[in-house]
CSV table of C-alpha atoms in Angstrom, one decimal:
chain,number,residue,atom,x,y,z
J,1,MET,CA,5.8,-41.3,32.0
J,2,GLY,CA,4.5,-38.6,34.0
J,3,PHE,CA,4.1,-34.9,33.2
J,4,TYR,CA,7.1,-32.3,33.9
J,5,GLY,CA,8.6,-35.7,35.6
J,6,VAL,CA,5.8,-36.0,38.0
J,7,SER,CA,3.3,-38.8,37.5
J,8,PRO,CA,-0.1,-37.9,39.1
J,9,VAL,CA,-1.7,-40.4,41.8
J,10,LYS,CA,-4.7,-42.4,40.4
J,11,PHE,CA,-6.8,-44.2,42.7
J,12,GLY,CA,-8.9,-45.6,40.0
J,13,SER,CA,-8.6,-47.4,36.4
J,14,VAL,CA,-8.8,-45.3,33.3
J,15,SER,CA,-12.0,-47.7,32.4
J,16,MET,CA,-13.7,-45.8,35.2
J,17,VAL,CA,-17.1,-43.9,34.8
J,18,THR,CA,-19.2,-42.2,37.5
J,19,ALA,CA,-21.8,-39.8,38.0
J,20,THR,CA,-20.7,-38.1,41.1
J,21,LEU,CA,-16.9,-37.2,42.1
J,22,GLY,CA,-15.4,-38.8,45.2
J,23,LYS,CA,-12.6,-37.6,47.4
J,24,ASN,CA,-10.5,-40.1,45.6
J,25,ASP,CA,-11.2,-38.9,42.1
J,26,PRO,CA,-9.5,-36.8,39.6
J,27,GLU,CA,-9.8,-33.5,38.9
J,28,LEU,CA,-11.1,-32.3,35.3
J,29,GLY,CA,-8.5,-32.0,33.1
J,30,THR,CA,-6.2,-34.6,34.9
J,31,ARG,CA,-3.8,-36.5,32.6
J,32,THR,CA,-2.4,-39.8,32.9
J,33,VAL,CA,-0.2,-42.6,31.1
J,34,GLU,CA,-1.5,-46.2,31.4
J,35,ASN,CA,0.3,-48.7,29.5
J,36,GLY,CA,1.9,-46.3,27.0
J,37,SER,CA,-1.3,-44.4,26.0
J,38,GLU,CA,-2.1,-41.0,27.5
J,39,TYR,CA,-5.9,-40.2,29.0
J,40,VAL,CA,-7.6,-36.7,30.0
J,41,PHE,CA,-10.5,-36.9,32.8
J,42,VAL,CA,-13.4,-35.0,31.5
J,43,TYR,CA,-17.3,-34.3,32.1
J,44,ASN,CA,-19.8,-35.5,29.7
J,45,ALA,CA,-22.2,-32.1,29.4
J,46,GLY,CA,-23.8,-33.1,26.1
J,47,ASN,CA,-27.2,-34.3,25.3
J,48,SER,CA,-26.0,-37.7,24.0
J,49,GLN,CA,-23.6,-40.2,25.4
J,50,ILE,CA,-20.1,-40.8,24.3
J,51,SER,CA,-19.7,-44.2,23.1
J,52,VAL,CA,-16.8,-46.5,23.0
J,53,GLY,CA,-15.1,-45.4,19.7
J,54,ASN,CA,-16.7,-41.8,19.4
J,55,GLY,CA,-14.5,-38.7,19.7
J,56,ALA,CA,-15.5,-36.0,21.9
J,57,VAL,CA,-14.9,-32.1,21.6
J,58,LEU,CA,-15.0,-29.5,24.4
J,59,THR,CA,-18.4,-27.6,24.5
J,60,GLY,CA,-17.1,-24.3,25.4
J,61,VAL,CA,-19.3,-24.2,28.4
J,62,THR,CA,-16.3,-25.0,31.3
J,63,GLY,CA,-13.3,-26.6,31.2
J,64,TYR,CA,-13.1,-30.3,29.9
J,65,SER,CA,-16.5,-30.4,29.7
J,66,CYS,CA,-17.3,-32.6,26.3
J,67,THR,CA,-19.9,-33.8,23.9
J,68,VAL,CA,-19.8,-35.7,20.7
J,69,SER,CA,-19.4,-33.2,17.9
J,70,SER,CA,-22.1,-32.2,15.2
J,71,VAL,CA,-19.8,-30.3,12.9
J,72,VAL,CA,-18.0,-32.5,10.5
J,73,GLY,CA,-14.4,-31.8,9.8
J,74,VAL,CA,-14.4,-28.6,11.7
J,75,ASP,CA,-14.0,-29.8,15.6
J,76,LEU,CA,-10.8,-31.0,16.9
J,77,PRO,CA,-11.4,-34.1,19.1
J,78,VAL,CA,-10.3,-34.0,23.0
J,79,GLY,CA,-9.9,-37.8,23.0
J,80,VAL,CA,-11.8,-41.0,22.0
J,81,CYS,CA,-13.9,-42.8,24.3
J,82,TYR,CA,-11.8,-46.3,24.5
J,83,HIS,CA,-12.9,-48.2,27.7
J,84,ALA,CA,-16.3,-47.4,28.6
J,85,THR,CA,-19.5,-45.6,27.5
J,86,MET,CA,-19.8,-42.2,29.1
J,87,THR,CA,-23.7,-41.5,29.5
J,88,THR,CA,-24.9,-37.9,29.9
J,89,GLY,CA,-24.0,-36.0,33.1
J,90,THR,CA,-21.0,-38.8,33.8
J,91,TYR,CA,-17.4,-38.4,34.3
J,92,GLY,CA,-14.6,-40.6,32.7
J,93,TRP,CA,-11.3,-41.0,30.8
J,94,LEU,CA,-10.8,-40.2,27.0
J,95,LEU,CA,-7.8,-41.5,25.2
J,96,THR,CA,-5.7,-38.6,24.0
J,97,ARG,CA,-2.8,-40.4,22.5
J,98,GLY,CA,-2.1,-44.0,21.8
J,99,PHE,CA,-3.3,-46.9,19.8
J,100,GLY,CA,-7.3,-47.5,20.2
J,101,SER,CA,-10.3,-48.2,17.9
J,102,ALA,CA,-12.6,-45.6,16.0
J,103,LYS,CA,-16.1,-46.2,15.4
J,104,MET,CA,-16.6,-45.4,11.7
J,105,ALA,CA,-19.9,-43.4,10.0
J,106,ALA,CA,-22.3,-45.6,8.4
J,107,SER,CA,-21.4,-46.8,5.1
J,108,THR,CA,-17.9,-45.7,5.7
J,109,ALA,CA,-14.7,-48.0,5.3
J,110,ALA,CA,-11.0,-47.2,5.8
J,111,VAL,CA,-7.9,-49.1,4.5
J,112,ALA,CA,-4.4,-49.2,6.3
J,113,GLY,CA,-2.9,-45.5,6.1
J,114,ASP,CA,-6.3,-43.7,5.5
J,115,ILE,CA,-6.3,-40.4,7.5
J,116,LEU,CA,-9.4,-39.7,9.8
J,117,MET,CA,-11.2,-36.9,10.9
J,118,LEU,CA,-14.3,-36.6,13.2
J,119,GLY,CA,-17.4,-36.7,11.5
J,120,THR,CA,-20.9,-36.3,12.9
J,121,ASP,CA,-22.1,-37.0,16.3
J,122,GLY,CA,-18.7,-38.3,17.2
J,123,VAL,CA,-18.1,-41.1,14.8
J,124,TRP,CA,-15.0,-41.0,12.2
J,125,THR,CA,-14.7,-40.8,8.4
J,126,VAL,CA,-11.9,-40.9,6.0
J,127,LYS,CA,-10.7,-37.5,5.3
J,128,SER,CA,-10.8,-36.5,1.4
J,129,LEU,CA,-7.5,-35.5,-0.2
J,130,SER,CA,-9.4,-33.4,-2.6
J,131,THR,CA,-8.0,-30.1,-3.5
J,132,GLY,CA,-9.1,-27.4,-1.2
J,133,PHE,CA,-10.6,-29.6,1.2
J,134,MET,CA,-9.2,-28.3,4.8
J,135,GLY,CA,-10.8,-30.5,7.3
J,136,ASN,CA,-8.7,-31.6,10.2
J,137,VAL,CA,-6.4,-34.8,10.6
J,138,ASN,CA,-7.3,-36.2,13.7
J,139,ALA,CA,-6.0,-40.1,13.4
J,140,LYS,CA,-4.6,-42.8,11.1
J,141,ALA,CA,-6.0,-46.0,10.1
J,142,MET,CA,-3.5,-48.6,11.2
J,143,THR,CA,-5.8,-51.7,9.8
J,144,ALA,CA,-8.3,-52.0,7.2
J,145,THR,CA,-12.2,-51.7,8.6
J,146,GLY,CA,-15.2,-52.9,6.9
J,147,SER,CA,-18.1,-50.6,6.5
J,148,ALA,CA,-19.9,-49.6,9.8
J,149,GLY,CA,-23.2,-49.3,8.5
């Protein structure tokens, strides 16, 4: 399924991570669908790597430059690193829609049906359902997980 009926031409796979862009690499912000999941091409402009399972947020510096979040429940993720770790200063694909794995915060477990929000440094936490807590809902746990720490 393409966007506006047109599928972008993609010469690499969504597991590609590269430090320099070549003539056949996509532009920042390019979206693609592979095996029913949607991805966006981004640049890791942060000071930390984006590990598999971590969510990434826009840095606000330039379009589609990302980093891991350090503000719990405030930032909305652009996507989740799904196939390969993106070290600082590299380009790669983030999963934006579909089924994937999330790296949970230390000492946090989720049960099927829990709603998740982005926590500190790109890891995920269970969203509190307490009255008055206004954190962003970002994902839903489809199966139970054990504690990550």
